[in-house]
XYZ file of C-alpha atoms in Angstrom:
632
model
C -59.085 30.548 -30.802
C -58.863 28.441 -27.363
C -56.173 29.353 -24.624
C -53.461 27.069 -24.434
C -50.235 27.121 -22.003
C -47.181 27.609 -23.411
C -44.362 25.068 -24.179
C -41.334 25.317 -21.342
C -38.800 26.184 -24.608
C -41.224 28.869 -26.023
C -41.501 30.519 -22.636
C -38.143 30.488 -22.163
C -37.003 31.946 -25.379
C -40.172 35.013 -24.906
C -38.435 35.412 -21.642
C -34.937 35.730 -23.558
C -36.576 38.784 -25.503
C -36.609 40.564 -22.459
C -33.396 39.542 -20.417
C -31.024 38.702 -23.033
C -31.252 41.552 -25.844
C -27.462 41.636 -26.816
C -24.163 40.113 -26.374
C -23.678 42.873 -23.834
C -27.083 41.408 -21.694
C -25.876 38.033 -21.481
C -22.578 39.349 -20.527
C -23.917 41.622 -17.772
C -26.211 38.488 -16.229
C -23.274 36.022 -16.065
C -21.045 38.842 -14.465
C -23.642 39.032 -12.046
C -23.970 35.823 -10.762
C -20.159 35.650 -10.407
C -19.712 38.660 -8.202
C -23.121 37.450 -6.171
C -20.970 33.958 -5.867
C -18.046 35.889 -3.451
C -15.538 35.817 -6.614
C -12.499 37.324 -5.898
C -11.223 37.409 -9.092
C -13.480 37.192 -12.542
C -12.299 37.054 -16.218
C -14.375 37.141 -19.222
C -12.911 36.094 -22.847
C -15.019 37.288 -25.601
C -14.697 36.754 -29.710
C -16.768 38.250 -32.451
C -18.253 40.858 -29.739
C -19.804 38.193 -27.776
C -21.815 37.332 -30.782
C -19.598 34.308 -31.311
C -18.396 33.829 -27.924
C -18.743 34.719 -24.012
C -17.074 33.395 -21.395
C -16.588 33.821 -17.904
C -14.468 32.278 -14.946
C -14.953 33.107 -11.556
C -13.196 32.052 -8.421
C -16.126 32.032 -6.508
C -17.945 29.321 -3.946
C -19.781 27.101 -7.525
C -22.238 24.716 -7.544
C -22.753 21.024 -6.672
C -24.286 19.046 -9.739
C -27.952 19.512 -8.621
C -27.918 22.484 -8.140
C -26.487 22.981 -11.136
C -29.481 21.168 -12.814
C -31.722 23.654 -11.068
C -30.166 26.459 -11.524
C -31.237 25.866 -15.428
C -34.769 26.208 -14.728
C -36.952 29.080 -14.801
C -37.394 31.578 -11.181
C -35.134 28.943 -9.529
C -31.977 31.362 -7.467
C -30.378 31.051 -4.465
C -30.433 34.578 -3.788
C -33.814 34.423 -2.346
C -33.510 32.305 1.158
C -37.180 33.903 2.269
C -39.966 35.660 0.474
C -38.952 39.183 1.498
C -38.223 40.823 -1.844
C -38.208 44.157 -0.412
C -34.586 43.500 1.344
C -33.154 42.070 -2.001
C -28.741 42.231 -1.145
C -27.884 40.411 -4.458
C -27.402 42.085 -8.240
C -29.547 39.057 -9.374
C -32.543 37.544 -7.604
C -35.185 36.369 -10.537
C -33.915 33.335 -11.675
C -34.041 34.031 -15.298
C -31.195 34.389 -16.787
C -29.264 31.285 -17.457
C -32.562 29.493 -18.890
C -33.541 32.337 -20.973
C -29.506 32.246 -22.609
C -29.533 28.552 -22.518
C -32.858 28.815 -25.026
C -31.016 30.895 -27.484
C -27.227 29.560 -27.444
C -24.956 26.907 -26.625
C -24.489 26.744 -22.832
C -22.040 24.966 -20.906
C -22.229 25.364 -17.454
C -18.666 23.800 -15.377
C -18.696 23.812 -11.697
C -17.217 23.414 -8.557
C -17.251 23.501 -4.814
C -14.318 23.409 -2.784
C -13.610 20.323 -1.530
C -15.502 18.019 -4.092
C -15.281 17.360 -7.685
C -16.152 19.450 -10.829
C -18.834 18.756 -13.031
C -20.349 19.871 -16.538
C -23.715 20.102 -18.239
C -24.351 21.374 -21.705
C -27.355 22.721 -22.754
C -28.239 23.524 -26.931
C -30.725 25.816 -27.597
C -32.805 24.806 -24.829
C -31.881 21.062 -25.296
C -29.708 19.047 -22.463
C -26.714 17.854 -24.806
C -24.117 16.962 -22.830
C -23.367 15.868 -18.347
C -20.115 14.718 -16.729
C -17.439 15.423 -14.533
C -15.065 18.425 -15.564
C -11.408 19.529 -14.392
C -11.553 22.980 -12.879
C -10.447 24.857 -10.060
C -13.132 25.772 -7.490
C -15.568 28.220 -8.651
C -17.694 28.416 -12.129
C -16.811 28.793 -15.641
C -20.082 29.433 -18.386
C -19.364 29.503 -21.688
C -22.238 30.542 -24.146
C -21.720 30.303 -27.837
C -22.991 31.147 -31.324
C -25.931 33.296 -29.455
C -28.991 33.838 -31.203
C -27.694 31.014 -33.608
C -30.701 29.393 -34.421
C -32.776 32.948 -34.069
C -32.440 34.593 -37.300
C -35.037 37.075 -36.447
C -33.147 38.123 -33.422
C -29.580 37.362 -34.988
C -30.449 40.081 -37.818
C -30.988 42.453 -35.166
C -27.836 42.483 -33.956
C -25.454 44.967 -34.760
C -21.717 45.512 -35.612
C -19.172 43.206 -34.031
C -17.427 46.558 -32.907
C -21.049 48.414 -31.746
C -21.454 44.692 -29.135
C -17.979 44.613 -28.390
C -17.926 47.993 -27.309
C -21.153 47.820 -25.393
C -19.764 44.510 -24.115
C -16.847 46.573 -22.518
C -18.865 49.132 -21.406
C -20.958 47.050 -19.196
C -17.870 45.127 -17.413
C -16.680 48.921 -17.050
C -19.640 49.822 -14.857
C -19.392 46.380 -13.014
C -15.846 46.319 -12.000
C -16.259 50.158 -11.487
C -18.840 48.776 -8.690
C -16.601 46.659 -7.004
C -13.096 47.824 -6.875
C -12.018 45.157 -4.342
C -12.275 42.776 -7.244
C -10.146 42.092 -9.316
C -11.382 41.752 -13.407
C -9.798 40.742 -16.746
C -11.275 41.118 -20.455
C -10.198 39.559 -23.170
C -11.463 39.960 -26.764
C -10.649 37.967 -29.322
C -7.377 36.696 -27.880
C -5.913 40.264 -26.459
C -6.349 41.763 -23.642
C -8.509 44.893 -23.171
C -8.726 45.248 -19.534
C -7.107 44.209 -16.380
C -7.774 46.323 -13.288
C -6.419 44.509 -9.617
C -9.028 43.986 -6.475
C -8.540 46.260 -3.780
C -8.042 49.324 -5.244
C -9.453 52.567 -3.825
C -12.628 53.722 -5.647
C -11.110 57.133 -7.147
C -8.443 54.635 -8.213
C -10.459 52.417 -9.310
C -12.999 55.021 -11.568
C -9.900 56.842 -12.936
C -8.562 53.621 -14.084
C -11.620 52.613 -15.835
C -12.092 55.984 -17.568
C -9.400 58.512 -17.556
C -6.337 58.840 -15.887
C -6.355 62.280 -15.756
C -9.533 62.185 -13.797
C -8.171 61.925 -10.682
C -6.491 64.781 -11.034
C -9.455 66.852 -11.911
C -11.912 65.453 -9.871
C -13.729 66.091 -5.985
C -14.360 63.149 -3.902
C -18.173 62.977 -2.949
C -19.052 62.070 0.970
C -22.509 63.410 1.878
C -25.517 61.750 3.724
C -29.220 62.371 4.555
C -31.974 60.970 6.655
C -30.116 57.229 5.937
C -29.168 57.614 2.365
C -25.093 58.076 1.720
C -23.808 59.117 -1.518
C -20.336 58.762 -2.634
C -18.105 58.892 -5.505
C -16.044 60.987 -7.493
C -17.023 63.938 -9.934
C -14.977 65.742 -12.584
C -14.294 69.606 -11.997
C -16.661 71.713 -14.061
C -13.208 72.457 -16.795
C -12.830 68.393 -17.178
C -16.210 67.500 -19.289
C -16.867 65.490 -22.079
C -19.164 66.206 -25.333
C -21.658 63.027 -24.586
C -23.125 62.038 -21.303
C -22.081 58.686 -21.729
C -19.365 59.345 -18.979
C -21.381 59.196 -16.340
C -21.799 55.808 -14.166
C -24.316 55.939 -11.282
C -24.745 53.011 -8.854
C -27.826 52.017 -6.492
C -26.424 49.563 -3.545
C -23.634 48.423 -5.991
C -26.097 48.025 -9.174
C -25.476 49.957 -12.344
C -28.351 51.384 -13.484
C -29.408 54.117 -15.981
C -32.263 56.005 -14.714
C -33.444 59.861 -15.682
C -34.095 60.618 -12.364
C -30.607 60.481 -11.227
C -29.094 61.990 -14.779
C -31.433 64.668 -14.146
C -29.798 65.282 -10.756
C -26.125 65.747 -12.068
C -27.283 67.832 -14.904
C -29.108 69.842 -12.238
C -26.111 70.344 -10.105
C -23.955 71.601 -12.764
C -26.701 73.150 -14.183
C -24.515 77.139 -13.732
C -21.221 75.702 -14.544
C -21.662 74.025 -17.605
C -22.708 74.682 -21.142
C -25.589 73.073 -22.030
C -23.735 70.902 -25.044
C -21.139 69.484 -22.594
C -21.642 66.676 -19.348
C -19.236 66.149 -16.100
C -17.535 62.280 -15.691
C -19.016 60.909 -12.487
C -19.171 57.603 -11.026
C -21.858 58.007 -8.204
C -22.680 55.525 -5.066
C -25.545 55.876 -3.860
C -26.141 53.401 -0.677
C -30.076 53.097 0.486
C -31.878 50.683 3.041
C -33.444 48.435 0.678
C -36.864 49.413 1.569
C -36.955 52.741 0.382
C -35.947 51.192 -3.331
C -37.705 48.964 -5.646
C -35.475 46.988 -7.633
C -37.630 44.844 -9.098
C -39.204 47.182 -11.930
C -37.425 45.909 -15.330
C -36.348 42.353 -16.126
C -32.880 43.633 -17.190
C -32.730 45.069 -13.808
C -31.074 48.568 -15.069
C -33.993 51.093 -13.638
C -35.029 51.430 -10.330
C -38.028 53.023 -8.305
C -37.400 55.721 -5.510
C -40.006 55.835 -2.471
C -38.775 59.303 -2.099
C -37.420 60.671 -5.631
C -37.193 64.379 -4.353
C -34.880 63.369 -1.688
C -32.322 61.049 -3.514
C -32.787 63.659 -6.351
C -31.732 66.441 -3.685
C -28.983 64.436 -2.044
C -27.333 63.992 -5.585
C -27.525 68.073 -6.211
C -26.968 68.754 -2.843
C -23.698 66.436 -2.905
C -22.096 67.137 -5.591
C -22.777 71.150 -5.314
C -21.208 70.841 -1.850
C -18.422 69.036 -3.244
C -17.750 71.546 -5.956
C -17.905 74.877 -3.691
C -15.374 73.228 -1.402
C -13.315 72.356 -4.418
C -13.235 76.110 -5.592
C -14.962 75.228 -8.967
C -17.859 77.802 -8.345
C -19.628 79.282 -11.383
C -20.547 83.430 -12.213
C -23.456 84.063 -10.564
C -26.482 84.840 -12.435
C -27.983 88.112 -12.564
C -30.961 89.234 -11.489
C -34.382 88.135 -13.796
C -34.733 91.856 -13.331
C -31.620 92.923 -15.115
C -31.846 90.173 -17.481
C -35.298 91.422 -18.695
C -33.714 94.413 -19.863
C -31.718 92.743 -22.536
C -32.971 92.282 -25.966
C -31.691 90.142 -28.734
C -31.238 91.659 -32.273
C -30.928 90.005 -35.681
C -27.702 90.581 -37.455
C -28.333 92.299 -41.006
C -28.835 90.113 -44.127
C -25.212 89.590 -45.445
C -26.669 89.899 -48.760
C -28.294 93.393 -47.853
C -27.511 95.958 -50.728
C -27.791 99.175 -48.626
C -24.955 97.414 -45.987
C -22.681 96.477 -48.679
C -23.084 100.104 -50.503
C -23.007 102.156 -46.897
C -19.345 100.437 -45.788
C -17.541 99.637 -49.242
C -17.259 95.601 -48.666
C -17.040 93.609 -51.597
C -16.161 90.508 -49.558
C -15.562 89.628 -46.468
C -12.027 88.055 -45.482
C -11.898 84.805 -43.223
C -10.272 84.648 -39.282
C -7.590 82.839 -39.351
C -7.356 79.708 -36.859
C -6.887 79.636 -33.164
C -3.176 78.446 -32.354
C -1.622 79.159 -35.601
C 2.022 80.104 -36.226
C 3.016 83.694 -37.235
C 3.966 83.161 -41.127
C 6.747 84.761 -42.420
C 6.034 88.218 -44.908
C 5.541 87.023 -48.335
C 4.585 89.623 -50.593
C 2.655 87.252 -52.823
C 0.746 86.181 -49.747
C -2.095 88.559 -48.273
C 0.424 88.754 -44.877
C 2.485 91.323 -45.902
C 1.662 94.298 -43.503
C 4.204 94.536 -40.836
C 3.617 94.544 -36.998
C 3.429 98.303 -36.907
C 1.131 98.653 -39.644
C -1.262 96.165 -37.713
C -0.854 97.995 -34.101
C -1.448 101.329 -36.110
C -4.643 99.821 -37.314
C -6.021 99.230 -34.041
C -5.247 102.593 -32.541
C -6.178 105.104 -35.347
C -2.425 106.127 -35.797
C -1.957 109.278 -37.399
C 1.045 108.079 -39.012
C -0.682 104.903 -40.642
C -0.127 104.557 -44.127
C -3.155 105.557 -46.769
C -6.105 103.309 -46.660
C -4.530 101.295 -43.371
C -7.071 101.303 -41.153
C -9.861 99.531 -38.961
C -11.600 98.322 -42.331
C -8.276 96.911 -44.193
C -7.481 94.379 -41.275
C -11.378 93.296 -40.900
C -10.061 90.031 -41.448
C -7.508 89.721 -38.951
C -8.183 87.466 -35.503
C -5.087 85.598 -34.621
C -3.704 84.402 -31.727
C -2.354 87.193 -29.129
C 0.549 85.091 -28.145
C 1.996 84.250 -31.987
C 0.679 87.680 -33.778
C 0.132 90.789 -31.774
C 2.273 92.257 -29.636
C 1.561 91.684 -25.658
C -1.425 93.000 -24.785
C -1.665 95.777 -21.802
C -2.862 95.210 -18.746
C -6.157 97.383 -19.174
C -8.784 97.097 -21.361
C -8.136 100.658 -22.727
C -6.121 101.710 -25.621
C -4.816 105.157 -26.096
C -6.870 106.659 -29.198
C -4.082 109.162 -31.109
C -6.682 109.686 -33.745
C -10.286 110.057 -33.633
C -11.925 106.423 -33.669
C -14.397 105.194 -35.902
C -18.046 106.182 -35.562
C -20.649 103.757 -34.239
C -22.711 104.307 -36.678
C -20.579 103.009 -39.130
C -21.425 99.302 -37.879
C -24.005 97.324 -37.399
C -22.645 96.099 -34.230
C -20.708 99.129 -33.721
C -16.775 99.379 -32.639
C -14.880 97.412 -30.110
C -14.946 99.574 -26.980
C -13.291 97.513 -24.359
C -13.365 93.713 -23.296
C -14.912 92.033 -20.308
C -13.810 88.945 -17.992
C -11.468 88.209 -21.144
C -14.860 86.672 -22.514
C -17.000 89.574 -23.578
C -16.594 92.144 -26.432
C -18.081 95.683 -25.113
C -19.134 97.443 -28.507
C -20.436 100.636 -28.925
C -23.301 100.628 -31.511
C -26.177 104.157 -32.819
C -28.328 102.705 -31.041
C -26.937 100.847 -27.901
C -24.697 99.106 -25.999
C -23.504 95.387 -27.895
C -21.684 92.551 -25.746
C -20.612 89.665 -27.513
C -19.783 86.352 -26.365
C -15.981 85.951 -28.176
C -16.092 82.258 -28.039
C -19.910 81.911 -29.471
C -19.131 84.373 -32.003
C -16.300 82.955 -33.391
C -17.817 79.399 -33.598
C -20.297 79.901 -35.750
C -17.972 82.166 -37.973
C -15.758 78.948 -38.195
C -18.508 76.255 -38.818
C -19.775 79.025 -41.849
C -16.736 79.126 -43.036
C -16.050 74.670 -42.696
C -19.791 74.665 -44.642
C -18.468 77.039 -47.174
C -15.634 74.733 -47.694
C -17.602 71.597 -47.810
C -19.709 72.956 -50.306
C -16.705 73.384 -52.410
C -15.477 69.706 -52.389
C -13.433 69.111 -49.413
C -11.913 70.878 -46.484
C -8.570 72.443 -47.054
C -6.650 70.744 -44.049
C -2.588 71.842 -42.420
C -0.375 68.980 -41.806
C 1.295 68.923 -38.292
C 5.231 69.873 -37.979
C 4.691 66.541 -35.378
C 1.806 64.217 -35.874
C 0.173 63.596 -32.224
C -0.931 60.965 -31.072
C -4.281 60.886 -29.150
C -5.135 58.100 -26.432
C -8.226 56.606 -26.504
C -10.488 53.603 -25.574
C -10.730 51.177 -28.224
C -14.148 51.374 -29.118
C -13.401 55.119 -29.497
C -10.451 54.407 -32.017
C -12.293 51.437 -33.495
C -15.018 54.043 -34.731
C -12.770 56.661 -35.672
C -10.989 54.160 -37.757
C -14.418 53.166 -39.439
C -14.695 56.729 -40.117
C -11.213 57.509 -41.548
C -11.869 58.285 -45.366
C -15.037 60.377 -44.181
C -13.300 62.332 -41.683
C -10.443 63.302 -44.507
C -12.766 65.045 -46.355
C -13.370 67.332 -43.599
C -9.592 68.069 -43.410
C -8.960 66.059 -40.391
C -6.636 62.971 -40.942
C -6.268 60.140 -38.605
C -4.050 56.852 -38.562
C -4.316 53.729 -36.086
C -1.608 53.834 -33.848
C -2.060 50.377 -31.865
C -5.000 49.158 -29.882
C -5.916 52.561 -28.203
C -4.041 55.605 -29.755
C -5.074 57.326 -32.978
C -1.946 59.444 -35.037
C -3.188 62.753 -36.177
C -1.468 63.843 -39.142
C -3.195 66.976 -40.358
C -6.158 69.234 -38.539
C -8.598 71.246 -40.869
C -6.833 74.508 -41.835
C -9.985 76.459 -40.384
C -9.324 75.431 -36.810
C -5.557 76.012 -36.758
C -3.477 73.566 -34.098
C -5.925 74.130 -31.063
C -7.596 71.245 -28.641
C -6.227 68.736 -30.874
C -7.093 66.059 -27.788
C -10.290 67.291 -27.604
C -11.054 67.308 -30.926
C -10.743 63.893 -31.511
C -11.660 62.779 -28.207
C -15.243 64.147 -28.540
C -15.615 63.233 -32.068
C -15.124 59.985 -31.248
C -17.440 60.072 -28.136
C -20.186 62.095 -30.656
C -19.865 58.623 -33.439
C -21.362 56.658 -31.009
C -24.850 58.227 -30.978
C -24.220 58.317 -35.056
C -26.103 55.854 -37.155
C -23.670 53.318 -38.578
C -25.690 53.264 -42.035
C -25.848 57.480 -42.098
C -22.353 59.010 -43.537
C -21.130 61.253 -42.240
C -21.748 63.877 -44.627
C -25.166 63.244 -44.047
C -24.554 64.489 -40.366
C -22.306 67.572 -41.445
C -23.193 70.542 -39.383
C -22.959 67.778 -36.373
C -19.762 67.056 -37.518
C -18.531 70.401 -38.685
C -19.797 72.333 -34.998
C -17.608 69.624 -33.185
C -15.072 70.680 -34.917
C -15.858 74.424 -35.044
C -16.088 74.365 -31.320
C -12.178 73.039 -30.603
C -10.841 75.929 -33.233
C -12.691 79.089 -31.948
C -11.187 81.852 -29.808
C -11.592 80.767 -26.500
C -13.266 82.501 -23.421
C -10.366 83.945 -21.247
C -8.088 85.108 -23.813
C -7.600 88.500 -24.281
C -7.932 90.216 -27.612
C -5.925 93.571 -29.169
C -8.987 96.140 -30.163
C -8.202 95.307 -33.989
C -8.730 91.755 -33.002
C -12.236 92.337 -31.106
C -13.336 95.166 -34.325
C -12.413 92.180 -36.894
C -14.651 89.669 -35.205
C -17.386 92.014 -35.169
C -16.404 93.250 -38.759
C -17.097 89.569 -40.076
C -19.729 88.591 -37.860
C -21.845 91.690 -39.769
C -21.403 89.971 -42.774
C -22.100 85.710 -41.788
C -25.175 83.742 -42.451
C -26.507 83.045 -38.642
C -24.122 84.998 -36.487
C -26.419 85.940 -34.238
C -26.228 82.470 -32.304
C -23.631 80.047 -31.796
C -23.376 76.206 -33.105
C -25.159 75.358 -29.727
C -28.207 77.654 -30.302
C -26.947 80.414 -27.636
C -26.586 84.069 -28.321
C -23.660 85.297 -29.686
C -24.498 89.135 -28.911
C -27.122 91.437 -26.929
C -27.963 94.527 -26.828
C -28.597 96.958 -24.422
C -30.919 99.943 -26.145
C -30.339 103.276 -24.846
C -33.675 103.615 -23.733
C -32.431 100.845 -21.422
C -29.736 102.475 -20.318
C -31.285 105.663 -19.515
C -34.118 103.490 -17.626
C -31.809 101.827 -15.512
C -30.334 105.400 -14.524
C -33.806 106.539 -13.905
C -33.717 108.977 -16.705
C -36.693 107.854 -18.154
């Protein structure tokens, strides 16, 4: 087989495969070129996800007719004046992309510099159609259409109009995020889906493109080091999000997605955060050009650090000093020392005969949800004990009635602010009878609570802490599985459906998800463009985070495959869920409360580690103990 060179159209459309993989690529290239042109002001009108349509107008200085005519060919820019690559200023620089989307669209290319007249060229699938003069103000309008038309084999490949719309919007996110002192407008499929002004402040500008609220709940980033300058604005360690896809970092003005630098944020809230949930940031990060190579992928999304270690360090360094100055410090960790010391147990088989036999359960009674309303006494309903009867439990009163006692409210765990009475200001309740031996319990009885977070248990053979929040998770995803098992998810209408503010690719795949998400209990209307209604919440989880909720289930459908259902991704499904109706840390619990979540935790599937794969409990053995007091 002899060597041959290529055909110009055949190089350009292998050079497509590598610039212009989606809607979204094309979009991002054309952007580009508009902001590298000195637009002021750039709008983009899209149909069909950009499948159908893309095009954008910019205000900036355009093109005389030959260079227009150039500009169509392969490596020809005018971002380049000299050969120094190393000091590259512009987002574009390799001449690529509007030959590579001319080979696989329609192209029409309208320009004009101020002063002279407009003109037009048209270019089919890598054909030269159409050339004349055009009526437009000064600057340059490109239109591509019916991409990837006369590719099937790429065409096929594409996906949903909603998954390239919404990666479409995405990408004009991060670029006008870049540049706040211009001014952007989207349009898809006739309406309006962003508009942001130029000249705005960055924090503005960042909190506008992602959540208002942000700016509330964010620090402001101003740090520098041997020439490098990072800036920005980072969400408080309380205002996260369940994906990282929140987080927009920026080298000299370019977007880019590179590990090194998600690495760095992860590392600086590496003690504040749970492993399962990721900060909003939009980082700036401003470098000579010589200590960068931008030139590693054709897309022109990665970049190459001469130093990694020190723009890695600047990032943790940064944002750590913002956060301390903020207030928004974590616990400190203890010693490897003391942490070496603790052991983690297994909770007993549920289906253990000798447990069952030793403590008289024949079944085990669900916690009822986080945030519910105290219901009224119905003596057909199980919620007929009265207040006293319920306070007498947790104390040991003499005076409780016969057979009221620690074990007859083992499935009691409601909230303190709608159930129990107020709870004192000590961990300490007065004992008027003789409390319940240790040895009773697996994980021994409730003792005391810690940092309104930890359970202090007193077990034969130790000392038992148990995270509250962990704990209670995984007893509500058991119980969500149990109920899924069953059919569907029993779910509780609201008094007052709320409504829950979105971006519309987030209600767009909630909305494809609507009939699914039902059968978990959870049901969702449309409520315009970028609101969903939530009518009912699963009856497990009570009226918590209802924002949350749906807020990070429709961050978590992103990363879902659009052919998998989503019963086919249940315990993802059913842990997000779990998560937003559990007791939460920093809420203090009555002793019956704390001995009823350790009650039903003895007899769950997996309650020795939460939905996230952390410990729920460890213990502390007395030969431990007696160790660290240098009895032994």
């Amino acid at each position: 087989m002899s060597i041959r060179r290529l055909p110009e159209h055949l190089v350009n459309r292998i050079a497509a495969g590598e610039v212009v993989e989606r809607p979204a690529s094309a979009l991002k290239e054309l952007v580009e070129n508009a902001i590298d042109a000195g637009a002021t002001r750039i709008t983009v009108k899209l149909a069909g996800g950009g499948i159908e349509l893309i095009e954008v107008i910019d205000d900036g200085c355009g093109m005389a007719p030959a260079e227009m005519a150039l500009a169509l060919e392969r490596h020809a820019t005018s971002k380049l004046p000299t050969d120094d690559i190393e000091h590259v200023a512009t987002l574009g620089f390799r001449g690529e992309a509007l030959p590579s989307i001319a080979s696989v669209a329609r192209l029409t290319l309208e320009s004009r510099v101020r002063g002279a007249e407009g003109w037009s060229l048209t270019v089919d699938n890598g054909a030269r159609v159409a050339e004349g003069p055009a009526a437009l103000p000064p600057g340059t309008r490109v239109r591509v259409e019916a991409l990837f038309g006369r590719v099937p084999a790429r065409r096929k490949f594409l996906r949903s109009t909603r998954a390239e719309y919404a990666a479409c919007l995405d990408g004009m996110k991060r670029l006008a995020m870049a540049r706040p002192d211009i001014a952007f407008s989207v349009e898809h499929d006739g309406r309006r889906v962003l508009s942001v002004q130029g000249g705005e402040s960055r924090p503005a500008r960042v909190a506008a493109l992602t959540d208002r609220a942000l700016q509330e709940n964010s620090v402001a980033i101003d740090f520098e080091r041997e020439g490098l300058v990072l800036g920005g604005v980072a969400s408080i360690p309380t205002f996260n999000r369940g994906v990282a896809d929140h987080q927009y970092l920026f080298v000299n003005g370019r977007p880019v997605k590179d590990r090194l630098l998600v690495g760095a944020v992860r590392g600086a809230y590496a003690e504040m955060l749970a492993r399962d949930r990721h900060p909003v940031v939009a980082l700036f990060l401003d470098v000579p050009p010589e200590v960068v190579d931008v030139n590693v992928h054709p897309a022109k999304t990665e970049v190459r650090f001469r130093d990694p270690a020190l723009a890695r360090g600047l990032i943790v360094s940064g944002l750590r000093r913002a956060l301390d100055a903020a207030g928004h410090r974590s616990v400190q960790r203890p010693s490897d020392a003391a942490l070496g010391l603790w052991q983690q147990g297994g909770v007993p088989s549920p289906n253990s005969s000798s447990l069952e036999e030793g403590l008289g359960w024949s079944e085990s009674r669900p916690l009822v949800g986080l945030g519910e309303t105290r219901p009224q006494p119905n003596p057909a309903s199980g919620w007929s004990a009265s207040q006293a009867d319920l306070n007498r439990a947790g104390r040991g009163s003499p005076d409780a009635p016969e057979g009221v006692g620690l074990r007859s409210y083992s499935g009691v765990v409601r909230d303190s602010g709608t159930f129990f009475a107020a709870a004192p200001h000590a961990r300490a309740e007065p004992a008027r009878h003789e409390a319940p031996l240790a040895t009773d319990f697996p994980l021994g009885v409730a003792r005391g609570q810690v940092a309104k977070t930890y359970i202090v248990a007193e077990a034969e053979d130790g000392l038992v802490l148990v995270d509250q929040h962990a704990a209670h998770e995984r007893l509500v995803l058991e119980r969500m599985r149990r109920a899924m098992a069953g059919g569907t998810v029993p779910s509780q209408a609201l008094l007052l459906a709320e409504v829950v503010e979105l971006d519309e690719p987030g209600c767009d795949r909630l909305e494809a998800r609507i009939e699914e998400l039902r059968a978990f209990g959870l049901e969702l209307e449309r409520f315009g463009p970028r609101a969903m209604l939530v009518r009912a919440v699963p009856a497990a989880l009570g009226t918590g985070d209802i924002h949350g909720l749906v807020t990070d289930l429709a961050d978590e459908l992103a990363s879902f495959d659009e052919a998998l259902s989503l019963k086919e991704r249940l315990d993802h499904v059913a842990a997000t869920m779990a998560c937003h109706g559990s007791v939460r840390a920093g809420r203090i619990l009555s002793v019956a409360e704390m001995n009823a979540l350790l009650r039903e935790m003895e007899v769950t599937p997996h309650s020795g580690q939460c939905n996230h794969g952390r410990p729920t409990w460890v213990k502390l053995a007395h030969g431990d103990i007696e160790k660290l007091f240098g009895r032994k």
